[in-house]
Amino acid sequence: MTVLGTPVDAAVPAVRGQGLVPVFVRLKLTLLRNGLRQSSGRRAAYVASLVVTLLFAAGQVIGLVALRGHAQAGTLVILLTAVVALGWAVMPLFFPSGDETLDPSRLVMLPLRPRPLIGALLVASLIGIGPLFTLALALGSVIAVAHGAAAVVAGVIAVPLTLLICLALARSVATANIRLLSSRKGRDLAVLSGLVIAVGIQFVNFGAQRLGRAGGLSSLEPVADVVRWLPPSSALGAVASASDGAYGRAAGQLLLAVLALAALMWLWQRSLTKLMTSPDGSTIAAAGPARGRASGPERSGFLALLPEGRTRTVMQRSLRYVARDPKTKAAWVTALAIGLIVPVLNAVQGAGSVYIASFATGMLGMQMYNQFGQDTSAFWMVALSISSTRDAYVELRARALGLLVITLPYTVLVTVVTAAVLGDWSGLPGALGLSFALLGAMLATGAMASALTPYSIPQEGAFKNVAPGQAGLAWVSILGGMVAAALISAPVIGLVIWLHVADHQGWLWLLLPVGAVYGTLVGWAGVRLAAPRTADRLPEILAAVSKG
């Protein structure tokens, strides 16, 4: 039996003879070395990430040193430290496999006590790219704000304190949620990390634009005045306070940081003790009365409103994919979030018009593409149930209806919110009509693309959405379909432009019924045309979606 790559019979005597800290440091180095030995690609990726981190850290230190003496240097370092600490807190939830030593459940069978164990794990955590980057940030921040001997002394304390708080925060969060992270819901969190990054980029972009218009960092001073009392920013705030001669305030801020570190270590020890002494679900016998389960088809609530027969079955399957399959869930949640954020943020900034709400329709309409690829190798069961063009038509129609259950109310919501933010209620009917027409066009082209250019979606890998060798097929399917949808929507787009150019504002309300009818007819026609192609190409579709 091995623990973190070291045999137990070799590890335990070493622990008894020389303590936990050197053993765990060697274990961390062994993990790193063995991981790099696995493949040249992994070594190249690690070296590249190390070089980029070093360059970025060096640039960060140079930039912070250049800010020395600037009036807003303290505001910047306080907020920058808070952002880095937030990253330490959330990254273990999204990338739990990035560091194997984050999983303390590997140690539960060893005769180790939690208190010395957390100390050894904390020291071992100092080895890595993340701690190196954080150390560079803390050093540069102290140099930027330290003026005088007292501030230098405070900085000597603040640098390791900031680093240890970030590490203890990451460890305590990972330990408290380790069983979640190793479950299916935890894997869903890792898949959804792309959403967090995408949404974060939108908010950073929005914040940077607002910051530029507000007059720079001076507008953030009220926020910094609060954050400087929150660890680990309080440690660097103590350096700035000591530079200003406020020694009492500096002592209080350092005390807050020390107390925060002690609290995190206590929470970490408590979570580790619970993990090492309490059983998980796999060790508890399934005793007691079974929870109530539906013995027959679910026919209550929303499902009772769905059409009978194959249509209900397919719609229910499609909606369950959205709720349960990690890849499908990630695609839908990302589309829902970005589809709302982009129009609303543009409206808040006073940019664009109410018609930008159709962006949300486009994001969700893309979910119609590669319908059969979402089934992966399980598509063979669907293929067995399709014996005619009629069966293929009902299958595609039900999948489109399942998509509309979410997309239609969402389109109305985003368009109404965008119109409310802009105060352009007169443009609401036209924007809704254009969105409905675009949605129908994307349903039509998505059905055709699913039949003509299907591709497989690998189940392994959070960010691997196309099987090897099918990337070109995926690009043709999505980009070709989107261009075709734009061309199909051209009549309604042209009508919108003509009504505005001709100044027929009073007739814009006609776009709502026109767009709804046009979108319905186009979507129906696309599904009808795709049905015979689906029925005729079942073997090719099955081979394509089962690849990889």
Coordinates of C-alpha atoms in Angstrom, one line a residue:
M1 CA 0.0 0.0 0.0
T2 CA 1.2 3.5 -0.9
V3 CA 0.3 6.9 0.4
L4 CA 1.1 9.8 -1.9
G5 CA 3.5 7.7 -3.8
T6 CA 5.5 6.4 -0.7
P7 CA 5.0 2.8 0.8
V8 CA 3.3 2.9 4.2
D9 CA 5.8 0.5 5.8
A10 CA 8.6 3.0 4.8
A11 CA 6.7 6.1 5.7
V12 CA 5.5 5.3 9.2
P13 CA 9.0 4.6 10.7
A14 CA 10.3 7.7 9.1
V15 CA 7.5 9.7 10.7
R16 CA 8.2 8.2 14.1
G17 CA 12.0 8.9 13.8
Q18 CA 12.1 12.4 12.5
G19 CA 8.7 14.1 12.6
L20 CA 6.1 14.8 10.0
V21 CA 7.4 18.0 8.4
P22 CA 10.5 16.6 6.5
V23 CA 8.5 13.5 5.5
F24 CA 5.7 15.5 4.0
V25 CA 8.1 17.8 2.3
R26 CA 9.8 14.8 0.6
L27 CA 6.4 13.4 -0.2
K28 CA 5.4 16.6 -2.0
L29 CA 8.7 16.7 -3.9
T30 CA 8.2 13.0 -4.8
L31 CA 4.7 13.7 -6.1
L32 CA 6.0 16.5 -8.2
R33 CA 8.9 14.5 -9.6
N34 CA 6.8 11.4 -10.4
G35 CA 4.2 13.6 -12.0
L36 CA 6.7 15.2 -14.3
R37 CA 8.1 11.8 -15.3
Q38 CA 4.7 10.6 -16.6
S39 CA 5.0 12.3 -20.0
S40 CA 7.0 14.9 -21.9
G41 CA 3.8 16.9 -22.4
R42 CA 3.2 17.2 -18.7
R43 CA 6.8 18.3 -18.2
A44 CA 6.5 20.9 -21.0
A45 CA 3.3 22.2 -19.5
Y46 CA 4.8 22.5 -16.0
V47 CA 7.9 24.2 -17.3
A48 CA 5.9 26.6 -19.4
S49 CA 3.5 27.5 -16.5
L50 CA 6.6 28.0 -14.2
V51 CA 8.2 30.3 -16.7
V52 CA 5.0 32.3 -17.3
T53 CA 4.5 32.6 -13.5
L54 CA 8.0 33.7 -12.9
L55 CA 7.8 36.3 -15.6
F56 CA 4.4 37.5 -14.4
A57 CA 5.6 37.6 -10.8
A58 CA 8.8 39.5 -11.8
G59 CA 6.7 42.0 -13.7
Q60 CA 4.3 42.3 -10.8
V61 CA 7.2 43.0 -8.3
I62 CA 8.7 45.6 -10.7
G63 CA 5.4 47.3 -11.1
L64 CA 4.7 47.4 -7.4
V65 CA 8.2 48.8 -6.7
A66 CA 7.6 51.5 -9.3
L67 CA 4.5 52.5 -7.4
R68 CA 6.5 53.2 -4.3
G69 CA 5.6 56.7 -3.1
H70 CA 2.4 56.8 -5.2
A71 CA -0.6 58.1 -3.3
Q72 CA -2.7 55.1 -4.3
A73 CA -0.1 52.4 -3.8
G74 CA -1.7 51.3 -0.5
T75 CA -5.2 51.0 -2.1
L76 CA -3.8 48.9 -4.9
V77 CA -1.9 46.4 -2.8
I78 CA -4.8 46.0 -0.3
L79 CA -7.3 45.1 -3.1
L80 CA -4.8 43.0 -5.0
T81 CA -4.1 40.9 -2.0
A82 CA -7.8 40.4 -1.4
V83 CA -8.3 39.2 -4.9
V84 CA -5.4 36.7 -4.7
A85 CA -6.8 35.5 -1.3
L86 CA -10.2 35.0 -2.9
G87 CA -8.5 33.0 -5.7
W88 CA -6.9 30.7 -3.1
A89 CA -10.3 30.2 -1.5
V90 CA -12.2 29.1 -4.6
M91 CA -9.6 27.4 -6.7
P92 CA -9.6 24.1 -4.7
L93 CA -13.3 23.8 -5.4
F94 CA -12.8 24.0 -9.1
F95 CA -9.4 22.3 -9.5
P96 CA -9.2 19.7 -6.7
S97 CA -7.0 17.4 -8.8
G98 CA -4.3 20.1 -9.3
D99 CA -2.6 19.0 -6.1
E100 CA -2.9 15.5 -4.8
T101 CA -1.9 16.5 -1.3
L102 CA -5.1 18.6 -1.1
D103 CA -6.9 15.2 -0.6
P104 CA -6.5 14.4 3.1
S105 CA -8.7 11.3 2.8
R106 CA -5.5 9.5 1.5
L107 CA -4.1 9.8 5.0
V108 CA -7.0 8.6 7.1
M109 CA -5.6 5.1 7.5
L110 CA -2.2 6.3 8.9
P111 CA -1.6 6.5 12.7
L112 CA -1.3 10.3 12.5
R113 CA -2.9 13.0 14.7
P114 CA -4.6 16.0 13.1
R115 CA -2.7 18.7 14.9
P116 CA 0.9 17.8 13.8
L117 CA -0.5 16.7 10.5
I118 CA -1.9 20.1 9.5
G119 CA 1.5 21.7 10.4
A120 CA 3.3 19.3 8.1
L121 CA 0.8 19.8 5.3
L122 CA 1.0 23.6 5.7
V123 CA 4.8 23.5 5.3
A124 CA 4.6 21.1 2.4
S125 CA 2.1 23.5 0.8
L126 CA 4.9 26.1 0.5
I127 CA 6.3 24.1 -2.4
G128 CA 4.6 25.0 -5.7
I129 CA 4.0 27.7 -8.3
G130 CA 1.0 29.3 -6.5
P131 CA 2.9 30.0 -3.2
L132 CA 5.8 31.4 -5.3
F133 CA 3.5 33.9 -7.0
T134 CA 1.8 34.9 -3.7
L135 CA 5.2 35.4 -2.1
A136 CA 6.2 37.7 -4.9
L137 CA 3.0 39.7 -4.5
A138 CA 3.5 40.0 -0.8
L139 CA 7.2 41.1 -1.2
G140 CA 6.3 43.6 -3.9
S141 CA 3.4 45.0 -1.9
V142 CA 5.6 45.6 1.2
I143 CA 8.3 47.3 -0.8
A144 CA 5.6 49.5 -2.4
V145 CA 4.1 50.8 0.9
A146 CA 6.9 50.4 3.6
H147 CA 8.5 53.7 4.7
G148 CA 10.5 53.7 7.9
A149 CA 12.0 51.1 10.2
A150 CA 8.7 50.3 11.9
A151 CA 7.1 49.6 8.5
V152 CA 9.9 47.3 7.5
V153 CA 9.5 45.4 10.8
A154 CA 5.8 45.1 10.1
G155 CA 6.6 44.0 6.6
V156 CA 8.9 41.2 7.8
I157 CA 5.9 39.8 9.7
A158 CA 3.3 40.6 7.1
V159 CA 4.9 38.7 4.2
P160 CA 5.0 35.2 5.7
L161 CA 1.7 35.9 7.5
T162 CA -0.1 36.7 4.2
L163 CA 1.3 33.6 2.5
L164 CA 0.4 31.3 5.4
I165 CA -3.2 32.7 5.6
C166 CA -3.7 32.1 1.9
L167 CA -2.4 28.5 2.2
A168 CA -4.4 27.7 5.3
L169 CA -7.5 29.2 3.6
A170 CA -7.1 26.9 0.6
R171 CA -6.4 23.9 2.8
S172 CA -9.3 24.4 5.1
V173 CA -11.7 24.9 2.2
A174 CA -10.4 21.8 0.4
T175 CA -10.6 19.6 3.6
A176 CA -14.1 20.8 4.5
N177 CA -15.4 20.0 1.0
I178 CA -13.2 17.0 0.1
R179 CA -16.1 14.5 0.0
L180 CA -18.1 16.9 -2.2
L181 CA -15.1 17.4 -4.5
S182 CA -14.7 13.6 -4.9
S183 CA -18.4 13.2 -5.8
R184 CA -20.3 13.8 -9.0
K185 CA -21.3 17.2 -7.8
G186 CA -17.6 18.0 -7.2
R187 CA -16.8 17.0 -10.7
D188 CA -19.6 19.3 -11.9
L189 CA -17.9 22.2 -10.0
A190 CA -14.7 21.5 -11.9
V191 CA -16.6 21.5 -15.2
L192 CA -18.3 24.8 -14.3
S193 CA -15.0 26.4 -13.5
G194 CA -14.9 27.7 -17.1
L195 CA -18.2 29.5 -16.4
V196 CA -16.6 31.2 -13.4
I197 CA -13.7 32.3 -15.5
A198 CA -15.9 33.5 -18.4
V199 CA -18.2 35.4 -16.1
G200 CA -15.3 36.9 -14.1
I201 CA -13.7 38.2 -17.3
Q202 CA -17.0 40.0 -18.1
F203 CA -17.1 41.6 -14.7
V204 CA -13.4 42.5 -14.7
N205 CA -13.9 44.2 -18.1
F206 CA -17.0 46.1 -16.9
G207 CA -15.2 47.1 -13.7
A208 CA -12.1 48.3 -15.6
Q209 CA -14.3 50.5 -17.8
R210 CA -16.2 52.0 -14.9
L211 CA -12.9 52.5 -13.0
G212 CA -11.4 54.4 -16.0
R213 CA -14.4 56.7 -16.2
A214 CA -14.5 57.2 -12.4
G215 CA -11.1 58.7 -12.2
G216 CA -8.8 55.8 -11.3
L217 CA -7.9 54.1 -8.1
S218 CA -9.1 57.0 -5.9
S219 CA -12.7 55.9 -6.4
L220 CA -11.8 52.6 -4.8
E221 CA -10.5 54.1 -1.5
P222 CA -13.8 53.6 0.4
V223 CA -13.6 49.9 -0.5
A224 CA -10.0 49.7 0.4
D225 CA -10.7 51.3 3.8
V226 CA -12.9 48.3 4.6
V227 CA -10.8 45.6 3.0
R228 CA -7.7 46.7 4.9
W229 CA -9.2 45.3 8.0
L230 CA -10.0 41.9 6.5
P231 CA -7.2 39.3 6.6
P232 CA -4.9 38.7 4.8
S233 CA -5.1 42.3 3.5
S234 CA -5.0 43.5 7.1
A235 CA -1.3 42.3 7.3
L236 CA -0.3 44.5 4.4
G237 CA -2.6 47.2 5.8
A238 CA -0.5 47.1 8.9
V239 CA 2.6 48.0 6.9
A240 CA 0.9 51.0 5.4
S241 CA -0.4 52.1 8.8
A242 CA 3.1 51.8 10.3
S243 CA 4.4 53.9 7.4
D244 CA 1.8 56.6 8.4
G245 CA 2.9 56.5 12.0
A246 CA -0.3 54.8 13.2
Y247 CA 1.4 52.1 15.2
G248 CA -1.7 51.2 17.3
R249 CA -3.7 50.6 14.1
A250 CA -0.9 48.6 12.6
A251 CA -0.7 46.4 15.7
G252 CA -4.4 45.8 15.5
Q253 CA -4.3 44.8 11.9
L254 CA -1.4 42.4 12.5
L255 CA -3.3 40.9 15.4
L256 CA -6.4 40.4 13.2
A257 CA -4.2 38.6 10.7
V258 CA -2.7 36.3 13.4
L259 CA -6.2 35.6 14.8
A260 CA -7.4 34.7 11.3
L261 CA -4.5 32.3 10.8
A262 CA -5.2 30.7 14.1
A263 CA -8.9 30.4 13.3
L264 CA -8.2 28.8 9.9
M265 CA -5.8 26.3 11.4
W266 CA -8.5 25.4 14.0
L267 CA -11.1 25.0 11.3
W268 CA -8.7 23.0 9.2
Q269 CA -7.9 20.7 12.2
R270 CA -11.6 20.3 13.0
S271 CA -12.5 19.3 9.5
L272 CA -9.6 16.9 9.3
T273 CA -10.6 15.3 12.6
K274 CA -14.1 14.8 11.3
L275 CA -12.8 13.4 8.1
M276 CA -10.5 11.0 9.8
T277 CA -13.0 9.8 12.4
S278 CA -16.4 9.8 10.7
P279 CA -17.5 7.3 8.0
D280 CA -18.4 8.3 4.5
G281 CA -21.3 7.1 2.5
S282 CA -19.4 4.1 1.1
T283 CA -18.8 2.6 4.6
I284 CA -22.4 3.0 5.9
A285 CA -24.6 0.0 5.3
A286 CA -27.8 0.7 3.4
A287 CA -30.0 0.1 6.4
G288 CA -33.4 1.3 7.3
P289 CA -36.4 1.9 5.2
A290 CA -35.7 2.9 1.6
R291 CA -36.5 6.4 0.6
G292 CA -39.6 6.8 -1.4
R293 CA -39.1 6.3 -5.1
A294 CA -41.4 6.7 -8.0
S295 CA -42.6 3.2 -9.0
G296 CA -44.0 4.2 -12.3
P297 CA -43.7 6.9 -14.9
E298 CA -43.5 10.4 -13.4
R299 CA -46.8 12.1 -14.3
S300 CA -47.0 14.9 -11.8
G301 CA -46.0 18.5 -11.9
F302 CA -44.5 19.9 -15.0
L303 CA -44.1 16.5 -16.8
A304 CA -47.9 16.1 -16.7
L305 CA -48.1 19.0 -19.1
L306 CA -45.9 17.5 -21.7
P307 CA -47.4 15.7 -24.8
E308 CA -48.0 12.0 -24.4
G309 CA -45.9 9.3 -26.1
R310 CA -42.4 9.6 -27.5
T311 CA -42.5 13.4 -27.3
R312 CA -42.8 13.3 -23.5
T313 CA -40.0 10.7 -23.2
V314 CA -37.6 12.6 -25.4
M315 CA -38.3 15.9 -23.8
Q316 CA -37.8 14.4 -20.4
R317 CA -34.5 12.8 -21.4
S318 CA -33.3 16.1 -22.9
L319 CA -34.2 18.1 -19.7
R320 CA -32.5 15.5 -17.5
Y321 CA -29.3 15.8 -19.6
V322 CA -29.4 19.5 -18.7
A323 CA -29.8 18.8 -15.0
R324 CA -27.5 15.7 -14.6
D325 CA -24.9 15.4 -17.3
P326 CA -21.8 17.5 -16.4
K327 CA -20.9 18.5 -19.9
T328 CA -24.5 19.4 -20.9
K329 CA -25.0 21.3 -17.7
A330 CA -21.8 23.3 -18.1
A331 CA -22.8 24.3 -21.6
W332 CA -26.3 25.4 -20.6
V333 CA -25.2 27.2 -17.5
T334 CA -22.5 29.0 -19.4
A335 CA -24.9 30.0 -22.1
L336 CA -27.5 31.2 -19.6
A337 CA -25.0 33.3 -17.7
I338 CA -23.1 34.9 -20.6
G339 CA -26.4 35.4 -22.5
L340 CA -27.7 37.5 -19.6
I341 CA -24.5 39.3 -18.6
V342 CA -23.4 40.6 -22.0
P343 CA -26.7 42.4 -22.9
V344 CA -27.4 43.7 -19.4
L345 CA -23.8 45.0 -18.9
N346 CA -23.9 46.7 -22.3
A347 CA -27.3 48.3 -21.3
V348 CA -25.9 49.4 -18.0
Q349 CA -23.1 51.2 -19.7
G350 CA -25.5 52.8 -22.1
A351 CA -24.1 51.0 -25.1
G352 CA -26.0 49.3 -27.9
S353 CA -29.8 48.9 -28.2
V354 CA -32.5 46.6 -27.0
Y355 CA -31.8 44.4 -30.0
I356 CA -28.6 43.2 -28.4
A357 CA -30.8 41.0 -26.3
S358 CA -30.9 38.6 -29.3
F359 CA -27.4 37.6 -28.2
A360 CA -28.9 35.6 -25.4
T361 CA -31.1 33.8 -28.0
G362 CA -28.0 32.9 -30.1
M363 CA -26.2 31.5 -27.0
L364 CA -29.1 29.2 -26.2
G365 CA -29.9 28.4 -29.8
M366 CA -26.4 26.9 -30.1
Q367 CA -27.5 24.1 -27.8
M368 CA -29.6 22.6 -30.6
Y369 CA -26.4 21.8 -32.6
N370 CA -25.0 18.3 -32.3
Q371 CA -28.0 16.9 -30.5
F372 CA -27.0 13.3 -31.0
G373 CA -23.4 13.9 -29.9
Q374 CA -24.8 14.7 -26.4
D375 CA -25.9 11.1 -26.2
T376 CA -22.4 9.8 -27.0
S377 CA -22.3 6.0 -27.3
A378 CA -25.7 5.7 -25.8
F379 CA -27.2 7.0 -29.0
W380 CA -27.4 3.4 -30.2
M381 CA -30.5 2.9 -28.0
V382 CA -32.1 6.0 -29.7
A383 CA -31.1 4.7 -33.1
L384 CA -32.9 1.4 -32.4
S385 CA -36.1 3.3 -31.8
I386 CA -35.9 5.1 -35.2
S387 CA -37.2 3.0 -38.0
S388 CA -38.8 5.6 -40.2
T389 CA -38.7 9.3 -41.2
R390 CA -41.7 9.8 -38.9
D391 CA -39.8 8.5 -35.9
A392 CA -36.8 10.8 -36.7
Y393 CA -39.2 13.8 -37.1
V394 CA -40.8 13.1 -33.7
E395 CA -37.3 12.7 -32.1
L396 CA -36.0 16.0 -33.5
R397 CA -39.2 17.8 -32.8
A398 CA -39.2 16.7 -29.1
R399 CA -35.6 17.7 -28.7
A400 CA -36.4 21.2 -30.1
L401 CA -39.5 21.4 -27.8
G402 CA -37.3 20.5 -24.8
L403 CA -34.9 23.3 -25.7
L404 CA -37.8 25.8 -26.1
V405 CA -39.1 25.0 -22.6
I406 CA -36.0 26.9 -21.3
T407 CA -35.1 29.2 -24.2
L408 CA -38.5 30.9 -24.7
P409 CA -39.0 32.2 -21.2
Y410 CA -35.3 33.0 -20.9
T411 CA -35.4 35.1 -24.2
V412 CA -38.4 37.0 -22.9
L413 CA -36.7 37.6 -19.5
V414 CA -33.4 38.9 -21.0
T415 CA -35.2 41.1 -23.5
V416 CA -37.5 42.7 -20.9
V417 CA -34.6 43.3 -18.5
T418 CA -32.5 44.9 -21.3
A419 CA -35.4 47.1 -22.3
A420 CA -36.0 48.1 -18.7
V421 CA -32.3 49.0 -18.1
L422 CA -32.2 51.1 -21.3
G423 CA -35.7 52.5 -20.8
D424 CA -36.5 51.6 -24.4
W425 CA -39.9 50.0 -24.0
S426 CA -41.0 50.9 -27.5
G427 CA -38.3 48.7 -28.9
L428 CA -39.3 45.6 -26.8
P429 CA -41.8 44.1 -29.4
G430 CA -39.3 44.4 -32.2
A431 CA -36.5 42.9 -30.1
L432 CA -38.7 40.0 -29.1
G433 CA -39.8 39.4 -32.7
L434 CA -36.2 39.4 -34.0
S435 CA -35.2 37.0 -31.2
F436 CA -38.0 34.6 -31.9
A437 CA -37.1 34.6 -35.6
L438 CA -33.4 33.9 -34.8
L439 CA -34.4 31.1 -32.4
G440 CA -36.5 29.4 -35.1
A441 CA -33.6 29.7 -37.6
M442 CA -31.1 28.2 -35.1
L443 CA -33.5 25.3 -34.3
A444 CA -33.7 24.6 -38.1
T445 CA -30.0 24.8 -38.8
G446 CA -29.2 23.0 -35.5
A447 CA -31.5 20.0 -36.6
M448 CA -29.8 19.9 -40.0
A449 CA -26.3 20.1 -38.4
S450 CA -27.1 17.3 -36.0
A451 CA -28.0 15.1 -38.9
L452 CA -25.3 16.1 -41.3
T453 CA -22.2 16.9 -39.1
P454 CA -22.5 15.0 -35.8
Y455 CA -19.4 14.6 -33.6
S456 CA -18.6 13.0 -30.3
I457 CA -18.3 14.8 -26.9
P458 CA -15.8 13.0 -24.7
Q459 CA -16.9 12.3 -21.2
E460 CA -13.4 12.6 -19.7
G461 CA -11.8 16.0 -19.2
A462 CA -13.6 19.1 -18.0
F463 CA -12.5 21.2 -21.0
K464 CA -12.4 18.5 -23.7
N465 CA -15.6 19.0 -25.8
V466 CA -14.6 17.4 -29.1
A467 CA -13.1 14.0 -29.8
P468 CA -9.6 13.9 -31.4
G469 CA -9.8 14.3 -35.2
Q470 CA -13.3 15.9 -35.1
A471 CA -12.4 19.5 -34.4
G472 CA -12.8 20.6 -38.0
L473 CA -16.2 18.8 -38.1
A474 CA -17.3 20.7 -35.0
W475 CA -16.3 24.1 -36.4
V476 CA -18.2 23.4 -39.6
S477 CA -21.2 22.3 -37.7
I478 CA -21.4 25.4 -35.4
L479 CA -20.0 28.2 -37.6
G480 CA -21.7 27.0 -40.7
G481 CA -25.0 26.6 -38.8
M482 CA -24.7 30.1 -37.3
V483 CA -24.0 31.7 -40.7
A484 CA -27.0 29.8 -42.2
A485 CA -29.2 30.9 -39.3
A486 CA -28.2 34.6 -39.9
L487 CA -29.1 34.2 -43.6
I488 CA -32.4 32.6 -42.8
S489 CA -33.2 35.4 -40.4
A490 CA -32.3 38.0 -43.0
P491 CA -36.0 38.9 -43.9
V492 CA -36.9 39.8 -40.4
I493 CA -33.6 41.6 -39.9
G494 CA -34.2 43.6 -43.1
L495 CA -37.7 44.4 -41.9
V496 CA -36.3 45.8 -38.6
I497 CA -33.8 47.9 -40.4
W498 CA -36.4 49.3 -42.9
L499 CA -38.9 50.3 -40.2
H500 CA -36.2 52.2 -38.4
V501 CA -34.7 53.8 -41.5
A502 CA -38.1 54.8 -42.8
D503 CA -39.1 56.2 -39.3
H504 CA -42.1 53.9 -39.0
Q505 CA -41.7 53.6 -35.3
G506 CA -45.4 53.1 -34.8
W507 CA -45.3 49.8 -36.7
L508 CA -42.5 48.2 -34.7
W509 CA -45.1 46.2 -32.7
L510 CA -45.8 44.2 -35.9
L511 CA -42.3 42.6 -35.6
L512 CA -43.5 40.6 -32.6
P513 CA -46.2 38.5 -34.4
V514 CA -44.2 38.5 -37.6
G515 CA -41.0 37.2 -35.9
A516 CA -43.0 34.6 -33.8
V517 CA -44.8 33.2 -36.9
Y518 CA -41.7 33.3 -39.0
G519 CA -39.5 31.6 -36.4
T520 CA -42.2 28.9 -35.9
L521 CA -42.5 28.1 -39.6
V522 CA -38.7 28.1 -40.1
G523 CA -38.1 25.9 -37.1
W524 CA -40.8 23.4 -38.3
A525 CA -39.4 23.4 -41.8
G526 CA -35.9 22.7 -40.6
V527 CA -36.9 19.8 -38.4
R528 CA -39.0 18.3 -41.3
L529 CA -36.0 18.6 -43.7
A530 CA -33.6 17.1 -41.2
A531 CA -35.8 14.1 -40.3
P532 CA -35.3 12.0 -43.6
R533 CA -31.6 12.8 -43.5
T534 CA -31.4 11.6 -39.9
A535 CA -33.3 8.4 -40.7
D536 CA -31.1 7.7 -43.7
R537 CA -27.8 8.4 -41.9
L538 CA -28.3 6.6 -38.6
P539 CA -25.2 4.3 -39.1
E540 CA -22.9 7.3 -39.9
I541 CA -24.3 9.3 -37.0
L542 CA -23.8 6.4 -34.6
A543 CA -20.2 6.0 -35.7
A544 CA -19.5 9.7 -35.4
V545 CA -20.9 10.2 -31.9
S546 CA -19.4 7.0 -30.5
K547 CA -15.9 8.0 -31.5
G548 CA -13.4 8.6 -28.7

